[in-house]
N, CA, C and O atoms as a DFTB+ gen file, in Angstrom:
516 C
 N C O
     1  1      89.776     121.084      74.886
     2  2      90.768     120.096      75.243
     3  2      91.270     119.443      73.971
     4  3      90.494     119.175      73.054
     5  1      92.563     119.186      73.915
     6  2      93.178     118.548      72.763
     7  2      92.826     117.076      72.737
     8  3      92.999     116.376      73.735
     9  1      92.329     116.595      71.592
    10  2      91.905     115.201      71.471
    11  2      92.674     114.571      70.327
    12  3      92.710     115.093      69.213
    13  1      93.286     113.437      70.626
    14  2      93.968     112.692      69.581
    15  2      92.926     112.029      68.689
    16  3      92.025     111.352      69.185
    17  1      93.039     112.215      67.399
    18  2      92.128     111.571      66.466
    19  2      92.786     110.298      65.947
    20  3      93.664     110.353      65.086
    21  1      92.374     109.194      66.456
    22  2      92.921     107.917      66.024
    23  2      91.785     106.998      65.619
    24  3      90.615     107.258      65.899
    25  1      92.157     105.930      64.961
    26  2      91.150     104.953      64.545
    27  2      90.477     104.310      65.750
    28  3      89.265     104.090      65.751
    29  1      91.268     104.012      66.774
    30  2      90.685     103.374      67.959
    31  2      89.688     104.300      68.646
    32  3      88.638     103.860      69.114
    33  1      90.023     105.572      68.701
    34  2      89.092     106.514      69.324
    35  2      87.793     106.559      68.528
    36  3      86.708     106.565      69.110
    37  1      87.896     106.591      67.232
    38  2      86.692     106.605      66.393
    39  2      85.889     105.318      66.578
    40  3      84.658     105.338      66.550
    41  1      86.590     104.200      66.768
    42  2      85.918     102.909      66.897
    43  2      85.226     102.729      68.239
    44  3      84.072     102.303      68.292
    45  1      85.933     103.054      69.337
    46  2      85.491     102.602      70.658
    47  2      85.030     103.691      71.621
    48  3      84.492     103.368      72.680
    49  1      85.216     104.950      71.298
    50  2      84.918     106.008      72.252
    51  2      83.460     105.982      72.703
    52  3      83.180     105.986      73.901
    53  1      82.555     105.955      71.770
    54  2      81.125     105.966      72.118
    55  2      80.745     104.739      72.943
    56  3      79.960     104.837      73.886
    57  1      81.305     103.587      72.587
    58  2      80.992     102.352      73.313
    59  2      81.512     102.415      74.757
    60  3      80.835     101.984      75.690
    61  1      82.711     102.954      74.920
    62  2      83.296     103.053      76.261
    63  2      82.468     103.978      77.136
    64  3      82.162     103.639      78.279
    65  1      82.108     105.127      76.621
    66  2      81.314     106.088      77.395
    67  2      79.948     105.504      77.726
    68  3      79.449     105.687      78.836
    69  1      79.346     104.812      76.789
    70  2      78.046     104.187      77.040
    71  2      78.145     103.120      78.132
    72  3      77.301     103.062      79.026
    73  1      79.168     102.286      78.057
    74  2      79.335     101.249      79.079
    75  2      79.547     101.864      80.457
    76  3      79.060     101.336      81.456
    77  1      80.261     102.961      80.513
    78  2      80.552     103.574      81.808
    79  2      79.341     104.312      82.374
    80  3      78.999     104.153      83.546
    81  1      78.694     105.123      81.528
    82  2      77.605     105.964      82.025
    83  2      76.319     105.165      82.208
    84  3      75.662     105.292      83.241
    85  1      75.954     104.360      81.245
    86  2      74.662     103.678      81.296
    87  2      74.714     102.320      81.989
    88  3      73.792     101.972      82.727
    89  1      75.759     101.561      81.767
    90  2      75.853     100.222      82.360
    91  2      76.569     100.231      83.705
    92  3      76.566      99.228      84.417
    93  1      77.183     101.363      84.055
    94  2      77.886     101.531      85.330
    95  2      79.001     100.503      85.524
    96  3      79.164      99.943      86.608
    97  1      79.759     100.268      84.463
    98  2      80.886      99.352      84.562
    99  2      82.155     100.130      84.918
   100  3      82.290     101.308      84.585
   101  1      83.061      99.464      85.586
   102  2      84.324     100.117      85.946
   103  2      85.251     100.136      84.735
   104  3      85.038      99.417      83.759
   105  1      86.281     100.972      84.819
   106  2      87.233     101.043      83.717
   107  2      87.977      99.725      83.547
   108  3      88.346      99.350      82.434
   109  1      88.191      99.037      84.639
   110  2      88.854      97.727      84.562
   111  2      87.977      96.727      83.799
   112  3      88.466      95.981      82.951
   113  1      86.684      96.724      84.110
   114  2      85.755      95.799      83.442
   115  2      85.614      96.167      81.961
   116  3      85.543      95.284      81.106
   117  1      85.576      97.460      81.660
   118  2      85.461      97.897      80.267
   119  2      86.700      97.484      79.488
   120  3      86.600      97.104      78.322
   121  1      87.877      97.556      80.125
   122  2      89.103      97.161      79.420
   123  2      89.110      95.674      79.097
   124  3      89.817      95.246      78.185
   125  1      88.333      94.878      79.830
   126  2      88.203      93.452      79.505
   127  2      87.289      93.255      78.287
   128  3      87.469      92.314      77.514
   129  1      86.311      94.148      78.126
   130  2      85.358      94.027      77.019
   131  2      85.933      94.635      75.747
   132  3      85.877      94.030      74.676
   133  1      86.481      95.829      75.876
   134  2      86.996      96.567      74.727
   135  2      88.519      96.437      74.717
   136  3      89.136      96.535      75.777
   137  1      89.143      96.221      73.564
   138  2      90.599      96.017      73.528
   139  2      91.395      97.323      73.684
   140  3      92.123      97.743      72.784
   141  1      91.228      97.944      74.854
   142  2      91.952      99.172      75.178
   143  2      92.516      99.049      76.587
   144  3      92.042      98.245      77.390
   145  1      93.528      99.850      76.874
   146  2      94.098      99.809      78.215
   147  2      93.192     100.547      79.199
   148  3      92.386     101.397      78.819
   149  1      93.348     100.198      80.456
   150  2      92.527     100.802      81.496
   151  2      92.812     102.305      81.610
   152  3      91.897     103.094      81.848
   153  1      94.071     102.697      81.441
   154  2      94.407     104.120      81.553
   155  2      93.809     104.931      80.411
   156  3      93.401     106.075      80.609
   157  1      93.756     104.353      79.230
   158  2      93.127     105.045      78.096
   159  2      91.648     105.260      78.376
   160  3      91.105     106.335      78.119
   161  1      91.012     104.243      78.898
   162  2      89.584     104.342      79.207
   163  2      89.347     105.388      80.289
   164  3      88.420     106.191      80.184
   165  1      90.181     105.384      81.329
   166  2      90.014     106.376      82.402
   167  2      90.237     107.789      81.875
   168  3      89.547     108.720      82.289
   169  1      91.196     107.957      80.964
   170  2      91.460     109.278      80.385
   171  2      90.263     109.729      79.545
   172  3      89.862     110.890      79.617
   173  1      89.693     108.824      78.754
   174  2      88.528     109.169      77.945
   175  2      87.355     109.577      78.826
   176  3      86.652     110.540      78.518
   177  1      87.141     108.854      79.917
   178  2      86.031     109.173      80.819
   179  2      86.257     110.534      81.466
   180  3      85.316     111.317      81.598
   181  1      87.486     110.827      81.871
   182  2      87.781     112.124      82.482
   183  2      87.567     113.248      81.476
   184  3      87.013     114.291      81.824
   185  1      87.998     113.048      80.232
   186  2      87.788     114.066      79.196
   187  2      86.302     114.264      78.927
   188  3      85.846     115.394      78.755
   189  1      85.550     113.177      78.891
   190  2      84.114     113.269      78.655
   191  2      83.442     114.037      79.791
   192  3      82.549     114.848      79.547
   193  1      83.862     113.789      81.020
   194  2      83.270     114.476      82.172
   195  2      83.561     115.974      82.126
   196  3      82.711     116.780      82.507
   197  1      84.753     116.355      81.664
   198  2      85.086     117.776      81.570
   199  2      84.298     118.451      80.455
   200  3      83.850     119.589      80.600
   201  1      84.135     117.748      79.351
   202  2      83.445     118.343      78.203
   203  2      81.938     118.375      78.383
   204  3      81.275     119.226      77.791
   205  1      81.378     117.483      79.175
   206  2      79.933     117.368      79.353
   207  2      79.570     117.389      80.840
   208  3      79.238     116.345      81.400
   209  1      79.626     118.535      81.479
   210  2      79.339     118.571      82.917
   211  2      77.868     118.299      83.242
   212  3      77.544     117.949      84.377
   213  1      76.963     118.458      82.248
   214  2      75.540     118.229      82.522
   215  2      75.179     116.747      82.574
   216  3      74.132     116.389      83.113
   217  1      76.036     115.873      82.018
   218  2      75.753     114.437      82.044
   219  2      76.203     113.880      83.389
   220  3      77.362     114.037      83.774
   221  1      75.290     113.229      84.103
   222  2      75.679     112.685      85.406
   223  2      76.583     111.461      85.220
   224  3      76.166     110.426      84.701
   225  1      77.802     111.613      85.650
   226  2      78.756     110.503      85.594
   227  2      79.000     110.062      87.024
   228  3      79.057     110.874      87.947
   229  1      79.140     108.782      87.181
   230  2      79.367     108.248      88.519
   231  2      80.678     108.814      89.050
   232  3      81.753     108.486      88.549
   233  1      80.583     109.651      90.051
   234  2      81.804     110.214      90.612
   235  2      82.483     109.238      91.553
   236  3      83.710     109.154      91.607
   237  1      81.677     108.512      92.284
   238  2      82.240     107.517      93.188
   239  2      81.330     106.302      93.195
   240  3      80.128     106.391      92.949
   241  1      81.933     105.192      93.480
   242  2      81.168     103.961      93.597
   243  2      80.464     103.946      94.947
   244  3      80.735     104.777      95.814
   245  1      79.570     103.002      95.109
   246  2      78.903     102.890      96.393
   247  2      79.928     102.523      97.452
   248  3      80.788     101.667      97.247
   249  1      79.816     103.173      98.554
   250  2      80.764     102.963      99.636
   251  2      80.241     101.860     100.537
   252  3      79.080     101.867     100.947
   253  1      81.114     100.915     100.836
   254  2      80.715      99.834     101.729
   255  2      80.556     100.395     103.135
   256  3      81.344     101.236     103.568
   257  1      79.544      99.931     103.839
   258  2      79.386     100.429     105.206
   259  2      80.552      99.959     106.073
   260  3      81.036      98.835     105.946
   261  1      80.977     100.842     106.944
   262  2      82.098     100.509     107.806
   263  2      81.652      99.523     108.875
   264  3      80.507      99.533     109.325
   265  1      82.582      98.682     109.260
   266  2      82.278      97.721     110.310
   267  2      82.141      98.450     111.633
   268  3      82.817      99.444     111.898
   269  1      81.258      97.933     112.442
   270  2      81.066      98.536     113.748
   271  2      82.275      98.262     114.626
   272  3      82.868      97.184     114.572
   273  1      82.620      99.222     115.411
   274  2      83.743      99.052     116.327
   275  2      83.221      98.330     117.562
   276  3      82.287      98.783     118.223
   277  1      83.833      97.226     117.847
   278  2      83.412      96.437     118.989
   279  2      84.207      96.895     120.203
   280  3      85.438      96.911     120.193
   281  1      83.490      97.257     121.224
   282  2      84.147      97.686     122.455
   283  2      84.730      96.470     123.155
   284  3      84.062      95.442     123.267
   285  1      85.966      96.574     123.627
   286  2      86.540      95.438     124.338
   287  2      85.817      95.222     125.662
   288  3      85.348      96.162     126.305
   289  1      85.747      93.971     126.039
   290  2      85.086      93.643     127.296
   291  2      85.946      94.158     128.445
   292  3      87.169      94.220     128.326
   293  1      85.324      94.521     129.538
   294  2      86.119      94.961     130.670
   295  2      87.028      93.824     131.143
   296  3      86.660      92.650     131.113
   297  1      88.221      94.212     131.578
   298  2      89.184      93.200     131.994
   299  2      88.659      92.452     133.202
   300  3      88.145      93.022     134.165
   301  1      88.817      91.158     133.095
   302  2      88.408      90.328     134.220
   303  2      89.598      90.142     135.139
   304  3      90.748      90.316     134.736
   305  1      89.310      89.790     136.365
   306  2      90.356      89.556     137.347
   307  2      91.147      88.322     136.933
   308  3      90.575      87.295     136.569
   309  1      92.483      88.440     136.995
   310  2      93.344      87.326     136.604
   311  2      93.325      86.239     137.673
   312  3      93.193      86.530     138.862
   313  1      93.458      84.992     137.246
   314  2      93.525      83.904     138.232
   315  2      94.782      84.031     139.093
   316  3      95.736      84.714     138.724
   317  1      94.764      83.361     140.244
   318  2      95.874      83.456     141.194
   319  2      97.169      82.909     140.622
   320  3      98.240      83.451     140.897
   321  1      97.095      81.836     139.823
   322  2      98.330      81.265     139.285
   323  2      98.992      82.221     138.284
   324  3     100.219      82.266     138.197
   325  1      98.203      82.976     137.539
   326  2      98.753      83.949     136.610
   327  2      99.411      85.089     137.387
   328  3     100.489      85.559     137.022
   329  1      98.753      85.528     138.458
   330  2      99.336      86.578     139.293
   331  2     100.656      86.109     139.902
   332  3     101.616      86.876     139.971
   333  1     100.706      84.864     140.338
   334  2     101.932      84.329     140.934
   335  2     103.047      84.277     139.896
   336  3     104.193      84.608     140.197
   337  1     102.714      83.861     138.670
   338  2     103.727      83.819     137.610
   339  2     104.232      85.219     137.261
   340  3     105.425      85.405     137.022
   341  1     103.343      86.192     137.232
   342  2     103.755      87.562     136.947
   343  2     104.666      88.096     138.053
   344  3     105.640      88.794     137.768
   345  1     104.360      87.775     139.307
   346  2     105.201      88.211     140.421
   347  2     106.580      87.563     140.335
   348  3     107.591      88.220     140.582
   349  1     106.626      86.271     139.984
   350  2     107.904      85.580     139.854
   351  2     108.723      86.168     138.701
   352  3     109.938      86.328     138.818
   353  1     108.063      86.484     137.604
   354  2     108.746      87.091     136.473
   355  2     109.366      88.431     136.863
   356  3     110.505      88.721     136.496
   357  1     108.625      89.241     137.600
   358  2     109.149      90.528     138.047
   359  2     110.355      90.327     138.966
   360  3     111.336      91.063     138.866
   361  1     110.289      89.332     139.865
   362  2     111.394      89.051     140.773
   363  2     112.631      88.604     140.013
   364  3     113.738      89.042     140.325
   365  1     112.462      87.737     139.014
   366  2     113.587      87.235     138.232
   367  2     114.214      88.363     137.404
   368  3     115.435      88.428     137.267
   369  1     113.384      89.243     136.857
   370  2     113.910      90.382     136.099
   371  2     114.747      91.292     136.998
   372  3     115.795      91.783     136.578
   373  1     114.296      91.518     138.219
   374  2     115.056      92.351     139.155
   375  2     116.380      91.685     139.517
   376  3     117.403      92.363     139.616
   377  1     116.375      90.364     139.714
   378  2     117.617      89.644     140.003
   379  2     118.593      89.751     138.826
   380  3     119.793      89.939     139.023
   381  1     118.081      89.634     137.630
   382  2     118.929      89.747     136.440
   383  2     119.552      91.137     136.342
   384  3     120.731      91.272     136.013
   385  1     118.769      92.153     136.625
   386  2     119.284      93.523     136.588
   387  2     120.415      93.700     137.598
   388  3     121.437      94.314     137.294
   389  1     120.222      93.153     138.813
   390  2     121.251      93.269     139.845
   391  2     122.514      92.506     139.451
   392  3     123.620      92.990     139.690
   393  1     122.370      91.323     138.851
   394  2     123.537      90.535     138.439
   395  2     124.318      91.233     137.320
   396  3     125.549      91.199     137.305
   397  1     123.614      91.853     136.405
   398  2     124.309      92.611     135.353
   399  2     125.075      93.778     135.952
   400  3     126.202      94.057     135.543
   401  1     124.478      94.458     136.911
   402  2     125.143      95.569     137.582
   403  2     126.384      95.071     138.335
   404  3     127.431      95.718     138.324
   405  1     126.247      93.917     138.986
   406  2     127.364      93.323     139.732
   407  2     128.513      92.958     138.785
   408  3     129.677      93.223     139.086
   409  1     128.178      92.342     137.627
   410  2     129.205      91.956     136.657
   411  2     129.928      93.192     136.124
   412  3     131.146      93.162     135.946
   413  1     129.205      94.263     135.870
   414  2     129.837      95.508     135.414
   415  2     130.768      96.070     136.492
   416  3     131.847      96.576     136.185
   417  1     130.343      95.978     137.755
   418  2     131.189      96.476     138.850
   419  2     132.485      95.661     138.934
   420  3     133.557      96.231     139.134
   421  1     132.396      94.334     138.783
   422  2     133.600      93.503     138.810
   423  2     134.539      93.848     137.647
   424  3     135.751      93.946     137.834
   425  1     133.986      94.028     136.471
   426  2     134.812      94.388     135.314
   427  2     135.521      95.722     135.541
   428  3     136.702      95.867     135.225
   429  1     134.797      96.684     136.085
   430  2     135.395      97.983     136.364
   431  2     136.498      97.861     137.414
   432  3     137.546      98.496     137.294
   433  1     136.262      97.044     138.443
   434  2     137.258      96.844     139.497
   435  2     138.534      96.213     138.925
   436  3     139.638      96.623     139.283
   437  1     138.389      95.230     138.049
   438  2     139.547      94.575     137.448
   439  2     140.300      95.561     136.547
   440  3     141.531      95.594     136.558
   441  1     139.563      96.367     135.765
   442  2     140.219      97.366     134.904
   443  2     141.043      98.355     135.728
   444  3     142.167      98.694     135.359
   445  1     140.481      98.812     136.838
   446  2     141.190      99.773     137.688
   447  2     142.443      99.123     138.287
   448  3     143.506      99.742     138.332
   449  1     142.312      97.880     138.742
   450  2     143.456      97.179     139.346
   451  2     144.557      96.950     138.310
   452  3     145.737      97.093     138.632
   453  1     144.203      96.602     137.091
   454  2     145.209      96.395     136.042
   455  2     145.954      97.695     135.739
   456  3     147.171      97.690     135.550
   457  1     145.226      98.796     135.694
   458  2     145.857     100.089     135.436
   459  2     146.749     100.518     136.603
   460  3     147.848     101.034     136.405
   461  1     146.258     100.295     137.814
   462  2     146.972     100.758     138.990
   463  2     148.267      99.960     139.228
   464  3     149.315     100.546     139.499
   465  1     148.192      98.628     139.127
   466  2     149.340      97.786     139.454
   467  2     150.137      97.341     138.228
   468  3     151.168      96.681     138.360
   469  1     149.667      97.695     137.060
   470  2     150.344      97.343     135.805
   471  2     150.592      95.835     135.691
   472  3     151.637      95.402     135.204
   473  1     149.634      95.060     136.137
   474  2     149.728      93.602     136.098
   475  2     148.465      93.085     135.407
   476  3     147.357      93.471     135.778
   477  1     148.627      92.192     134.382
   478  2     147.410      91.631     133.764
   479  2     146.732      90.634     134.707
   480  3     147.347      89.670     135.162
   481  1     145.477      90.884     134.984
   482  2     144.732      90.027     135.905
   483  2     143.890      89.016     135.139
   484  3     143.804      87.854     135.534
   485  1     143.282      89.441     134.068
   486  2     142.425      88.535     133.291
   487  2     143.280      87.514     132.546
   488  3     144.383      87.826     132.095
   489  1     142.769      86.304     132.422
   490  2     143.470      85.287     131.649
   491  2     143.343      85.609     130.177
   492  3     142.348      86.193     129.746
   493  1     144.337      85.233     129.411
   494  2     144.276      85.446     127.981
   495  2     143.398      84.387     127.349
   496  3     143.388      83.236     127.785
   497  1     142.671      84.769     126.336
   498  2     141.789      83.841     125.646
   499  2     142.607      82.937     124.752
   500  3     143.695      83.315     124.316
   501  1     142.107      81.765     124.476
   502  2     142.773      80.853     123.572
   503  2     143.377      79.664     124.322
   504  3     143.492      79.673     125.548
   505  1     143.756      78.650     123.558
   506  2     144.291      77.429     124.143
   507  2     145.784      77.571     124.412
   508  3     146.495      78.265     123.684
   509  1     146.255      76.901     125.476
   510  2     147.685      76.892     125.790
   511  2     148.339      75.758     125.022
   512  3     147.686      74.765     124.700
   513  1     149.658      75.903     124.719
   514  2     150.368      74.842     124.011
   515  2     151.414      74.264     124.867
   516  3     152.124      73.351     124.443
């Protein structure tokens, strides 16, 4: 693998690898200790892992245990007042649907009458002078 030979690499490479492998610090934590960017540290660790497969490097951090899934309680019977409100809501929704249908029928009837008799039936919008 091609390795850039720089002063910083000569200065900090061994320290970074030691902190990661032996102290088990994250690349973010190492970047706080050593004056290098987190991406540089991660690249160095990846290169070290490729060059030294026999050295055990932390492949993954400890995984937090997943939270248990709580089963929802079985639905309880709704009180009578809630049932009455739900029934009223359904009735009002049906009335609204019928009124919208009725309004559409009236609009269609007026449109047909205007076309048939060539007379404007609807009032014009706006104020009279």
